[in-house]
């Protein structure tokens, strides 16, 4: 930090007058000293995994309101980048997302909700940058190995088909594609991906590598000319605002291509404010992408509420516009990708940071943050301690900016004592002092300011959404597709291993013409340890006493097995150790009641007479410490005693990666 007039003045006064009237520190904003890097935007990440699952089932007008808070320019977060998961049929943190190619001879570009989400984002902001990244791949891509690079040409054409499908079926231009989220990269594969993109007329689609750490990708790119040409962006995750000399040496653009992942209370807002500025100030990163875009998954799954806002109650319509939305607005509403950072950005003498960006027309946007350590800790990496105190700062506008006569001012202050935080408030513009080509401001701790020539910022708002409510105690779904034209998945089911999608049997319009079908028949190239069984959870994690019933249909003659369950206590990356009360029937004519998904703890077992390709109705009732089950209305077993777990979701699933169907699902909560 340079010693400047302000510091000297302060010392002088305190020594000779024994009072500390500090006139503050001076900071120049000057485009004539040269410009910094080009700004690429702030974004949100949907997926990695299934983080937008519940959003799609919100009724209007709430669903559009949520989308407006995220994407509509000059309204809320006004996001400049949307990154989505390229579904790979496997568990990727809070659920699975369906692949466009479950099988080698299968192609379908209407599964899941990411296509829809990208279109909704584009509708609001045609300039939004789109990125796709795989976390996992269908099993056939790995040819049975848990590895996507053994046949790199197959993996490359699989990924490129997703980009081509986006254009062909949804008129979506994907701008960037990644390699394999937070896993190994492979230079040969990256070059082949570049080659396959070019060969498919997709020269404009650029590659981000490697969505992991700065190393080894930086050194490998520097050492390999062909790889240098193939890779456009170095994307790192959770960089703690820092970069490495090796990354700078590549000469590539540096992005924090996944960051935040922090509970979205005001400390989360503080984390986001600090890293949005300091990812550039400390790390020269020119884009930052938030995991996740919107917390639209059951709150009791891993990393609940780690999104820019919360929308996890489609049944009530309730959603919450959390502080990270307004922190994002401080930058996004007053910049566009393509603006340029000034060289004169940095840290304040008494803590906090400032960045300044400009466009070609002499616009200027300054963002300051003075977040204290304890009010801006992110989930990772650890944050070394530092001090921030209230301070007076003076900005001097030089170069092109000397002629600016008015700056709009937007202010946020996190107040952790009273909870009366101010978020993104438009306050009195700065005018008079600009005649002296400078302005001074007293910065308190835990504040964010934007000073800008851009006039049309807006704090968008809608009437309060309906109040929060628990999942309905009585719930039914007959999977009649006609009621759900847009999505392949039934509302509120959150797949944790396998993929459950609507199925219509074209050959026989009997009573089970429209069903929900588990369709993953081979273990995927996984991102975490998916279960060996498939499972989709639904409902309220606090449910204790419950009756679940469902019609089931095993398609697999030899290995067929299907379950319904209650008090299911886990999902996400730890799905293998899920416990609950599981009622299984098998195609070999037996049944089982187990206390866990992997079937290790058997509470009861016996003969059921069940076989494949016949519909049965299963009913499971759990009350207090007792459980009982019916098959086609007749008692199968009664009053099995169980102790743990005490509560959890309801669920359906299969005993292996196999085809099976479900129909007429119903829940009655008994307490
Ligand atoms: C899209 O970008 C162009 C060029 O920067 C700009 O003029 C236009 O206002 C932008 N549109 C929106 C909706 O942001
Ligand atoms: C800033 O950009 C606007 C258009 O968004 C333009 O009208 C104006 O002249 C620019 N320059 C300044 C200094 O405001
Ligand atoms: C900022 O300056 C004002 C006016 O000179 C003074 O009253 C105030 O104490 C200063 N604040 C700080 C934190 O130094
Ligand atoms: C502030 O809000 C948090 C979270 O809602 C709550 O835990 C805390 O008690 C509140 N503090 C005050 C002083 O109201
Ligand atoms: C579709 O219905 C026909 C006639 O009932 C049946 O034979 C066939 O197995 C069904 N197909 C599936 C996949 O359920």
XYZ file of C-alpha atoms and ligand atoms in Angstrom:
741
model
C 0.000 0.000 0.000
C 1.454 3.310 -0.989
C 1.872 6.088 1.554
C -0.264 8.916 0.274
C -1.332 12.362 1.267
C -4.191 11.111 3.379
C -2.027 8.864 5.522
C 0.557 11.564 6.030
C -2.101 14.058 6.964
C -3.582 11.670 9.465
C -0.244 11.024 11.170
C 0.628 14.701 11.197
C -2.617 15.658 12.884
C -2.522 12.933 15.492
C 1.055 13.697 16.465
C 0.704 17.443 16.762
C -2.883 17.944 17.772
C -3.465 14.718 19.724
C -6.751 14.216 17.995
C -7.300 11.938 15.162
C -9.323 13.700 12.551
C -8.541 11.485 9.640
C -9.215 12.984 6.281
C -9.031 9.550 4.745
C -7.120 7.855 2.031
C -6.933 8.761 -1.629
C -7.489 6.417 -4.548
C -7.064 7.283 -8.194
C -9.343 5.955 -10.913
C -7.587 6.553 -14.177
C -7.943 4.920 -17.577
C -4.869 6.698 -18.940
C -2.487 4.592 -16.860
C -3.630 1.585 -18.891
C -6.515 -0.796 -18.542
C -6.765 -4.169 -16.850
C -8.412 -7.349 -18.071
C -11.691 -7.613 -19.905
C -14.680 -8.480 -17.687
C -16.580 -11.661 -18.627
C -19.504 -11.607 -16.222
C -21.095 -13.019 -13.112
C -23.106 -16.179 -13.327
C -25.095 -18.905 -11.663
C -24.753 -22.646 -11.985
C -27.784 -24.886 -12.335
C -26.907 -28.498 -11.772
C -24.033 -30.291 -10.235
C -26.535 -31.591 -9.419
C -30.234 -31.281 -9.714
C -30.197 -27.949 -7.875
C -33.091 -26.516 -9.930
C -35.206 -29.666 -9.546
C -38.139 -28.121 -7.658
C -38.161 -24.795 -9.524
C -39.821 -26.199 -12.632
C -42.941 -27.203 -10.725
C -43.754 -23.770 -9.312
C -47.105 -22.424 -10.463
C -47.254 -19.112 -12.268
C -46.807 -16.258 -11.565
C -44.246 -17.362 -8.959
C -42.044 -19.324 -11.331
C -41.652 -16.362 -13.680
C -41.017 -14.055 -10.752
C -38.150 -16.250 -9.551
C -36.706 -16.310 -13.079
C -36.991 -12.511 -13.259
C -35.075 -12.100 -9.985
C -32.325 -14.256 -11.477
C -32.098 -13.237 -15.115
C -34.108 -10.140 -16.028
C -31.704 -7.269 -16.784
C -31.962 -4.303 -14.376
C -34.291 -6.132 -12.039
C -32.472 -8.455 -9.601
C -29.305 -10.486 -9.983
C -29.396 -9.735 -13.738
C -27.017 -12.640 -14.319
C -24.598 -12.425 -17.217
C -23.700 -16.150 -17.339
C -25.754 -19.328 -16.962
C -23.813 -22.543 -16.567
C -25.680 -25.855 -16.588
C -24.870 -29.484 -16.023
C -24.846 -31.765 -19.048
C -26.876 -34.492 -17.345
C -25.108 -37.824 -17.062
C -27.745 -40.021 -15.344
C -25.686 -40.038 -12.118
C -25.738 -38.437 -8.693
C -23.951 -35.093 -8.763
C -24.559 -33.605 -5.253
C -28.313 -33.115 -4.736
C -29.639 -35.568 -7.262
C -29.198 -37.018 -10.723
C -29.828 -35.204 -14.007
C -30.927 -37.139 -17.069
C -28.626 -37.621 -20.041
C -29.746 -36.816 -23.588
C -28.425 -40.312 -24.433
C -29.287 -42.909 -21.796
C -28.179 -45.599 -24.254
C -25.852 -45.571 -27.220
C -28.723 -45.644 -29.730
C -30.862 -43.169 -27.814
C -31.129 -39.406 -28.356
C -33.639 -37.102 -26.700
C -33.182 -33.386 -26.190
C -36.290 -32.812 -24.100
C -35.283 -34.432 -20.812
C -34.767 -32.628 -17.561
C -35.183 -28.887 -17.035
C -31.855 -27.351 -18.082
C -33.026 -26.756 -21.691
C -36.083 -24.968 -20.372
C -34.006 -22.965 -17.906
C -31.576 -21.830 -20.618
C -34.490 -20.726 -22.809
C -36.091 -18.799 -19.941
C -32.757 -17.091 -19.257
C -32.284 -16.186 -22.944
C -35.842 -14.900 -23.156
C -34.996 -12.389 -20.446
C -31.424 -11.622 -21.474
C -30.550 -12.596 -25.069
C -26.911 -11.698 -24.304
C -26.513 -14.206 -21.488
C -23.466 -16.468 -21.866
C -24.273 -20.200 -21.814
C -21.909 -22.896 -20.537
C -22.335 -26.687 -20.394
C -20.235 -29.025 -18.262
C -20.514 -32.775 -17.598
C -20.209 -34.161 -14.073
C -20.976 -37.743 -15.062
C -21.658 -39.791 -18.189
C -24.015 -42.648 -19.050
C -22.368 -46.032 -18.556
C -22.021 -46.776 -22.295
C -19.754 -43.717 -22.742
C -17.228 -45.364 -20.405
C -17.869 -48.765 -21.968
C -18.248 -50.266 -18.503
C -15.296 -48.446 -16.972
C -15.802 -45.635 -14.470
C -13.671 -43.394 -16.703
C -14.652 -41.198 -19.673
C -11.303 -41.055 -21.481
C -10.724 -44.658 -22.583
C -12.607 -43.890 -25.782
C -12.115 -40.112 -26.026
C -13.709 -39.919 -29.475
C -16.943 -41.395 -28.083
C -16.943 -38.952 -25.158
C -16.228 -35.996 -27.461
C -19.016 -36.830 -29.872
C -21.403 -37.448 -26.947
C -20.668 -33.951 -25.553
C -20.799 -32.303 -28.975
C -24.175 -33.931 -29.669
C -25.536 -32.102 -26.598
C -24.331 -28.769 -28.046
C -25.751 -29.578 -31.491
C -29.050 -30.657 -29.906
C -29.249 -27.388 -27.972
C -29.181 -25.530 -31.286
C -31.329 -27.906 -33.309
C -34.156 -28.412 -30.827
C -34.040 -25.260 -28.706
C -32.200 -22.686 -30.836
C -29.712 -22.265 -27.994
C -26.137 -21.264 -28.821
C -23.847 -22.754 -26.216
C -20.822 -20.474 -25.784
C -18.484 -22.600 -23.680
C -18.073 -26.260 -22.799
C -16.025 -27.853 -20.024
C -14.223 -31.177 -19.579
C -15.175 -33.216 -16.453
C -16.195 -31.367 -13.344
C -13.564 -31.458 -10.580
C -12.074 -34.657 -11.952
C -9.023 -35.533 -14.041
C -8.626 -33.966 -17.425
C -6.936 -35.622 -20.350
C -4.984 -33.587 -22.909
C -5.733 -35.946 -25.747
C -9.452 -35.706 -24.989
C -9.380 -31.889 -24.844
C -7.699 -31.708 -28.258
C -10.148 -34.219 -29.651
C -13.059 -32.227 -28.230
C -11.697 -29.108 -29.975
C -11.300 -31.050 -33.195
C -14.824 -32.514 -32.953
C -16.340 -29.079 -32.255
C -14.568 -27.559 -35.254
C -15.527 -30.448 -37.497
C -19.167 -29.950 -36.449
C -19.170 -26.260 -37.373
C -18.889 -25.213 -33.737
C -15.669 -23.159 -33.962
C -17.383 -20.458 -31.910
C -17.832 -22.774 -28.920
C -14.823 -22.318 -26.623
C -13.339 -24.750 -24.129
C -12.941 -24.159 -20.391
C -10.420 -26.352 -18.564
C -10.363 -27.927 -16.187
C -12.971 -26.905 -13.564
C -10.714 -28.058 -10.757
C -7.501 -26.554 -9.308
C -5.053 -24.158 -11.039
C -2.644 -27.046 -11.331
C -1.836 -29.220 -13.147
C -3.844 -27.635 -15.972
C -1.783 -24.388 -15.999
C 1.596 -26.090 -16.385
C 0.268 -28.621 -18.856
C -1.252 -25.866 -21.031
C 1.981 -23.861 -20.946
C 4.014 -26.878 -22.021
C 1.757 -27.984 -24.885
C 1.200 -25.639 -27.806
C -1.692 -27.612 -29.259
C -3.461 -27.635 -25.893
C -2.868 -23.880 -25.611
C -4.783 -23.434 -28.826
C -7.571 -25.756 -27.731
C -8.230 -24.163 -24.331
C -9.748 -20.682 -24.166
C -10.342 -20.243 -20.432
C -8.668 -21.573 -17.306
C -11.572 -22.281 -14.966
C -10.817 -22.934 -11.299
C -13.105 -23.830 -8.398
C -13.142 -22.191 -4.970
C -9.844 -20.316 -5.515
C -10.172 -18.302 -2.294
C -9.721 -15.198 -4.529
C -6.130 -16.218 -5.354
C -4.328 -17.387 -8.415
C -0.922 -18.954 -9.062
C 2.000 -17.607 -11.120
C 1.662 -20.701 -13.336
C -1.910 -19.706 -14.216
C -0.942 -16.102 -15.018
C 1.917 -17.370 -17.154
C -0.478 -19.160 -19.528
C -1.775 -15.774 -20.703
C -5.270 -17.274 -20.657
C -8.375 -15.675 -19.237
C -8.837 -16.847 -15.651
C -12.308 -17.611 -14.311
C -13.643 -18.774 -11.013
C -15.909 -21.177 -12.843
C -17.506 -22.423 -9.611
C -17.498 -20.549 -6.343
C -19.598 -19.556 -3.283
C -21.485 -22.742 -2.181
C -22.267 -20.982 1.079
C -25.502 -20.867 3.113
C -27.387 -17.876 1.733
C -27.915 -15.863 4.915
C -26.165 -12.496 5.330
C -22.769 -14.115 5.923
C -23.313 -15.823 2.573
C -24.098 -12.418 1.072
C -20.881 -11.113 2.652
C -18.883 -13.989 1.221
C -20.286 -13.283 -2.222
C -19.574 -9.519 -1.995
C -15.976 -10.135 -0.945
C -15.168 -12.724 -3.593
C -16.889 -10.879 -6.456
C -14.456 -7.982 -5.952
C -11.393 -9.838 -4.738
C -11.436 -12.624 -7.311
C -10.272 -9.863 -9.636
C -8.253 -7.735 -7.203
C -6.204 -10.673 -5.863
C -6.611 -13.313 -8.538
C -7.188 -11.498 -11.857
C -10.284 -13.636 -12.412
C -12.711 -11.992 -14.798
C -15.792 -14.178 -14.251
C -17.241 -15.735 -11.115
C -19.983 -18.370 -11.187
C -22.127 -19.156 -8.188
C -22.943 -22.715 -7.144
C -25.757 -22.704 -7.106
C -28.075 -20.557 -9.161
C -31.146 -21.175 -7.040
C -31.630 -23.534 -4.117
C -34.510 -25.512 -5.562
C -33.875 -28.871 -3.917
C -35.089 -30.318 -0.633
C -33.398 -28.357 2.131
C -32.314 -31.533 3.937
C -30.250 -32.738 0.997
C -26.543 -31.780 1.200
C -25.668 -28.070 0.978
C -29.248 -26.878 1.580
C -29.780 -23.208 0.702
C -26.352 -22.710 -0.885
C -27.776 -20.694 -3.771
C -28.269 -17.059 -4.786
C -31.880 -17.374 -3.622
C -34.190 -20.053 -2.246
C -37.164 -21.592 -4.064
C -37.758 -25.045 -2.598
C -41.522 -25.083 -2.057
C -43.376 -25.468 -5.364
C -46.366 -26.780 -3.382
C -46.775 -23.467 -1.497
C -45.312 -21.031 -4.048
C -43.103 -19.579 -1.337
C -39.632 -18.362 -2.316
C -37.062 -16.080 -0.708
C -34.970 -13.448 -2.499
C -31.817 -13.759 -0.388
C -29.021 -11.192 -0.019
C -26.695 -12.716 -2.682
C -29.233 -11.625 -5.330
C -28.765 -7.967 -4.373
C -25.012 -8.310 -3.948
C -24.867 -9.638 -7.516
C -26.929 -6.669 -8.713
C -24.258 -4.254 -7.390
C -22.004 -5.445 -10.235
C -24.262 -6.888 -12.922
C -26.746 -4.033 -13.241
C -23.955 -1.554 -13.977
C -21.591 -3.543 -16.210
C -21.733 -5.826 -19.222
C -19.379 -8.575 -20.313
C -16.846 -6.820 -22.532
C -16.352 -3.922 -20.124
C -12.779 -3.552 -18.888
C -11.360 -3.407 -15.395
C -9.129 -0.430 -14.652
C -5.586 -1.030 -13.515
C -6.396 1.158 -10.547
C -8.255 -1.406 -8.433
C -7.152 -2.811 -5.102
C -7.450 -2.985 -1.350
C -8.314 -0.104 0.937
C -5.730 0.862 3.546
C -8.058 -0.098 6.395
C -9.412 -3.241 4.761
C -11.938 -4.034 2.060
C -11.518 -3.628 -1.672
C -12.623 -1.697 -4.718
C -12.872 -2.499 -8.393
C -13.698 -0.138 -11.237
C -14.826 -0.989 -14.731
C -15.371 1.030 -17.856
C -16.888 0.613 -21.312
C -15.896 2.193 -24.622
C -18.150 5.206 -24.063
C -16.484 6.453 -20.892
C -18.914 4.918 -18.444
C -17.521 4.134 -15.028
C -18.747 1.681 -12.394
C -16.977 1.417 -9.042
C -17.861 -1.309 -6.545
C -16.525 -1.211 -2.991
C -16.831 -3.815 -0.251
C -15.722 -3.607 3.357
C -16.806 -7.024 4.582
C -15.333 -8.089 7.912
C -13.769 -11.518 8.225
C -16.455 -13.161 10.345
C -19.250 -11.759 8.206
C -17.859 -12.987 4.900
C -16.538 -16.496 5.479
C -17.346 -18.810 2.567
C -17.739 -22.559 2.866
C -14.237 -23.072 1.445
C -11.289 -22.531 1.414
C -10.390 -21.371 4.968
C -10.240 -17.571 5.208
C -7.079 -16.203 6.896
C -7.851 -13.481 9.429
C -7.670 -9.811 8.457
C -8.905 -6.472 9.769
C -11.371 -4.016 8.366
C -12.359 -0.769 10.084
C -14.574 2.154 9.187
C -12.660 4.610 7.014
C -12.977 7.688 4.875
C -11.902 7.230 1.295
C -11.531 9.743 -1.520
C -11.682 8.673 -5.144
C -10.011 10.923 -7.712
C -11.468 10.690 -11.192
C -8.749 11.069 -13.785
C -8.313 10.528 -17.503
C -11.640 10.126 -19.315
C -13.441 10.107 -15.967
C -12.423 13.678 -15.105
C -15.434 14.936 -17.040
C -18.019 12.852 -15.154
C -20.494 15.187 -13.487
C -22.772 12.779 -11.646
C -22.556 9.302 -10.147
C -25.514 7.178 -9.097
C -25.048 5.522 -5.714
C -26.322 2.109 -4.655
C -25.794 0.954 -1.088
C -26.005 -2.264 0.935
C -25.183 -2.624 4.593
C -25.332 -5.887 6.477
C -26.365 -5.199 10.034
C -25.690 -8.280 12.097
C -26.778 -6.673 15.369
C -30.338 -5.766 14.500
C -30.889 -7.829 11.360
C -32.040 -4.597 9.727
C -29.814 -4.860 6.728
C -30.161 -2.480 3.834
C -29.824 -4.202 0.480
C -29.277 -2.501 -2.854
C -30.769 0.877 -2.004
C -30.533 3.734 -4.466
C -29.372 6.766 -2.493
C -28.620 10.394 -3.355
C -26.339 10.748 -6.397
C -22.939 12.392 -6.051
C -22.779 15.671 -7.976
C -21.283 18.724 -6.358
C -17.848 17.448 -5.380
C -17.276 16.030 -8.847
C -16.395 19.553 -9.988
C -13.156 18.935 -8.065
C -12.918 15.608 -9.917
C -13.119 13.672 -6.702
C -15.591 12.460 -4.118
C -15.220 11.250 -0.557
C -17.247 8.721 1.296
C -17.224 7.292 4.791
C -17.246 3.518 4.522
C -18.478 1.593 7.520
C -17.708 -2.115 7.896
C -19.895 -4.729 6.148
C -20.983 -2.377 3.394
C -21.141 -2.573 -0.377
C -21.392 0.497 -2.608
C -21.738 0.975 -6.319
C -20.885 4.394 -7.779
C -21.774 4.517 -11.431
C -22.582 6.594 -14.483
C -25.160 3.959 -15.441
C -28.542 5.423 -14.631
C -31.053 2.671 -15.151
C -30.393 0.294 -12.255
C -33.519 -0.942 -10.565
C -34.419 -2.820 -7.410
C -37.093 -5.025 -8.944
C -39.900 -6.299 -6.779
C -43.062 -8.358 -6.766
C -45.726 -8.684 -4.103
C -44.712 -11.117 -1.355
C -45.101 -14.743 -2.452
C -47.440 -17.031 -0.466
C -46.227 -18.009 3.013
C -44.027 -21.049 3.514
C -45.901 -24.322 4.093
C -44.857 -27.942 4.628
C -45.229 -30.550 1.884
C -48.924 -31.589 1.672
C -49.832 -34.362 4.104
C -51.964 -36.017 1.491
C -50.397 -36.350 -1.961
C -51.172 -38.320 -5.135
C -49.720 -38.636 -8.608
C -51.090 -40.870 -11.386
C -48.308 -39.735 -13.782
C -50.831 -38.801 -16.438
C -48.451 -37.003 -18.806
C -51.098 -34.796 -20.381
C -51.064 -32.592 -17.287
C -47.299 -32.033 -17.526
C -46.378 -31.082 -21.077
C -42.905 -29.677 -20.498
C -40.845 -31.926 -18.316
C -39.748 -35.542 -18.406
C -39.808 -35.886 -14.632
C -42.788 -35.999 -12.273
C -43.144 -33.066 -9.846
C -41.391 -33.278 -6.474
C -39.619 -36.598 -7.074
C -35.915 -36.033 -6.510
C -33.898 -38.836 -8.127
C -30.832 -39.765 -6.044
C -29.614 -42.704 -8.124
C -31.070 -43.642 -11.502
C -33.508 -41.554 -13.547
C -37.287 -41.732 -13.198
C -39.180 -40.322 -16.145
C -42.652 -40.287 -17.645
C -43.402 -43.255 -19.867
C -46.320 -43.873 -22.170
C -46.933 -47.422 -23.360
C -47.980 -46.962 -26.988
C -49.046 -50.572 -27.507
C -51.729 -50.969 -24.885
C -53.887 -48.180 -23.532
C -54.830 -50.195 -20.421
C -55.076 -48.728 -16.906
C -51.305 -48.155 -16.780
C -50.803 -46.327 -20.041
C -48.945 -43.416 -18.363
C -46.401 -44.352 -15.721
C -43.149 -43.254 -14.112
C -40.286 -45.447 -15.300
C -36.775 -45.968 -13.999
C -34.682 -45.980 -17.166
C -30.978 -46.255 -16.264
C -29.933 -49.830 -17.022
C -26.175 -49.605 -16.558
C -24.096 -48.029 -13.801
C -23.056 -44.566 -15.096
C -19.538 -43.113 -15.150
C -20.186 -41.625 -11.737
C -19.114 -38.414 -10.042
C -19.700 -39.678 -6.506
C -20.560 -43.114 -5.147
C -24.039 -43.720 -6.534
C -25.967 -46.512 -4.863
C -26.177 -49.942 -6.510
C -29.948 -49.515 -6.325
C -31.953 -46.663 -7.872
C -33.969 -44.327 -5.639
C -36.108 -41.207 -5.924
C -37.210 -39.377 -2.760
C -40.246 -37.173 -2.207
C -42.036 -35.264 0.538
C -41.163 -33.909 3.952
C -37.967 -34.934 5.708
C -39.712 -34.526 9.080
C -42.347 -37.144 8.281
C -42.525 -39.883 10.892
C -45.776 -41.829 10.587
C -46.797 -42.367 7.018
C -48.714 -44.565 4.640
C -47.313 -44.888 1.097
C -48.870 -46.867 -1.671
C -47.868 -47.357 -5.283
C -48.563 -49.662 -8.219
C -45.350 -51.281 -9.383
C -44.269 -53.221 -12.482
C -40.957 -55.058 -12.756
C -39.732 -55.358 -16.328
C -36.639 -57.421 -15.653
C -37.529 -61.118 -15.471
C -34.334 -62.394 -13.889
C -33.093 -59.620 -11.624
C -36.292 -57.643 -11.086
C -36.796 -55.950 -7.739
C -38.714 -52.832 -6.738
C -39.279 -50.991 -3.441
C -41.347 -48.309 -1.797
C -39.994 -46.720 1.385
C -40.597 -44.277 4.234
C -38.350 -42.440 6.724
C -35.635 -42.314 4.084
C -32.895 -40.300 5.729
C -30.221 -39.560 3.110
C -29.600 -38.454 -0.437
C -26.822 -36.781 -2.388
C -23.269 -38.085 -2.330
C -23.923 -40.282 0.714
C -26.899 -42.056 -0.881
C -25.245 -45.474 -0.490
C -25.650 -45.320 3.277
C -29.318 -44.292 3.147
C -31.474 -45.792 5.878
C -35.240 -45.972 6.252
C -37.944 -48.623 6.042
C -37.863 -50.303 2.619
C -40.468 -52.753 1.345
C -39.092 -54.771 -1.583
C -40.744 -57.284 -3.881
C -38.814 -59.335 -6.390
C -39.524 -61.048 -9.697
C -38.451 -64.356 -8.079
C -41.587 -64.406 -5.898
C -40.096 -63.118 -2.634
C -40.333 -59.953 -0.535
C -38.127 -58.289 2.047
C -38.345 -55.454 4.540
C -35.015 -53.795 5.174
C -33.775 -50.956 7.310
C -31.382 -49.651 4.658
C -31.178 -49.078 0.927
C -28.358 -51.556 0.434
C -30.508 -54.301 1.978
C -28.023 -55.295 4.693
C -30.417 -55.061 7.645
C -33.409 -57.326 7.029
C -36.429 -56.756 9.273
C -38.657 -59.359 7.616
C -38.673 -61.572 4.526
C -40.772 -64.274 2.909
C -42.770 -65.300 -0.135
C -44.873 -62.821 -2.080
C -45.613 -64.705 -5.311
C -44.602 -61.616 -7.303
C -43.148 -61.867 -10.786
C -42.081 -59.622 -13.628
C -44.508 -57.957 -16.093
C -47.465 -57.999 -13.719
C -48.800 -54.921 -11.971
C -49.085 -55.049 -8.163
C -50.170 -52.519 -5.568
C -47.789 -52.134 -2.637
C -48.745 -50.351 0.585
C -46.360 -49.582 3.429
C -47.523 -48.109 6.736
C -45.228 -46.985 9.515
C -46.551 -45.749 12.876
C -44.336 -45.228 15.894
C -42.127 -48.295 16.170
C -44.297 -50.514 13.986
C -44.449 -51.124 10.276
C -46.756 -53.245 8.132
C -47.319 -53.862 4.437
C -50.019 -54.969 2.021
C -49.722 -56.545 -1.412
C -52.796 -55.957 -3.598
C -54.759 -55.100 -0.437
C -53.839 -58.293 1.455
C -51.477 -58.157 4.445
C -47.989 -59.304 3.499
C -46.578 -58.876 6.988
C -47.505 -56.923 10.095
C -46.010 -55.072 12.992
C -42.336 -55.386 12.271
C -40.554 -53.482 15.032
C -38.145 -50.752 14.069
C -36.302 -47.991 15.888
C -34.244 -45.953 13.464
C -34.491 -43.674 11.610
C -37.305 -41.709 13.252
C -38.168 -39.579 10.235
C -37.392 -38.965 6.575
C -38.755 -38.758 3.028
C -40.875 -41.307 1.180
C -39.169 -43.021 -1.769
C -39.488 -45.452 -4.675
C -36.775 -47.367 -6.481
C -35.335 -50.566 -7.874
C -32.903 -53.193 -6.586
C -30.444 -52.657 -9.461
C -29.986 -50.575 -12.610
C -33.049 -52.026 -14.352
C -36.256 -50.931 -16.022
C -39.312 -50.752 -13.760
C -42.531 -48.738 -13.676
C -44.547 -46.992 -10.993
C -48.114 -45.732 -11.097
C -50.791 -44.253 -8.804
C -48.373 -43.095 -6.144
C -50.066 -41.866 -2.943
C -48.932 -40.630 0.458
C -50.938 -40.043 3.666
C -49.012 -38.493 6.532
C -50.500 -39.947 9.711
C -49.170 -37.402 12.200
C -27.041 -6.943 -25.307
O -25.765 -6.454 -25.670
C -25.801 -5.322 -26.512
C -24.374 -5.005 -26.912
O -23.571 -4.855 -25.776
C -26.485 -4.157 -25.796
O -26.576 -3.050 -26.611
C -27.865 -4.598 -25.338
O -28.442 -3.590 -24.560
C -27.791 -5.873 -24.546
N -29.125 -6.351 -24.246
C -29.528 -6.626 -23.007
C -30.932 -7.111 -22.867
O -28.787 -6.529 -22.041
C -22.679 5.518 -20.704
O -23.486 4.639 -21.447
C -24.683 5.215 -21.911
C -25.472 4.139 -22.611
O -25.679 3.050 -21.739
C -24.390 6.391 -22.793
O -25.607 7.020 -23.172
C -23.488 7.377 -22.067
O -23.125 8.418 -22.932
C -22.238 6.671 -21.590
N -21.258 7.537 -21.029
C -21.332 8.175 -19.840
C -20.118 8.952 -19.437
O -22.296 8.129 -19.118
C -14.598 10.627 8.303
O -14.556 12.002 8.172
C -15.534 12.681 8.966
C -15.491 14.165 8.625
O -14.180 14.626 8.504
C -15.218 12.420 10.447
O -16.172 13.024 11.256
C -15.255 10.917 10.669
O -14.876 10.609 11.988
C -14.307 10.206 9.720
N -14.517 8.785 9.870
C -13.540 7.919 10.041
C -13.912 6.466 10.161
O -12.365 8.250 10.093
C -30.955 -12.363 13.181
O -31.409 -13.364 12.298
C -30.888 -14.646 12.589
C -31.328 -15.583 11.483
O -32.685 -15.391 11.165
C -31.343 -15.092 13.967
O -30.782 -16.351 14.273
C -30.874 -14.059 14.987
O -31.365 -14.395 16.260
C -31.358 -12.675 14.612
N -30.796 -11.691 15.532
C -31.513 -10.692 16.062
C -30.781 -9.771 16.997
O -32.693 -10.526 15.803
C -46.880 -52.270 -22.895
O -48.108 -52.909 -22.870
C -48.091 -54.228 -23.434
C -49.495 -54.776 -23.457
O -50.013 -54.773 -22.142
C -47.156 -55.124 -22.636
O -47.080 -56.385 -23.218
C -45.766 -54.495 -22.629
O -44.900 -55.248 -21.793
C -45.837 -53.071 -22.117
N -44.531 -52.462 -22.241
C -43.919 -51.912 -21.212
C -42.533 -51.419 -21.463
O -44.436 -51.745 -20.144
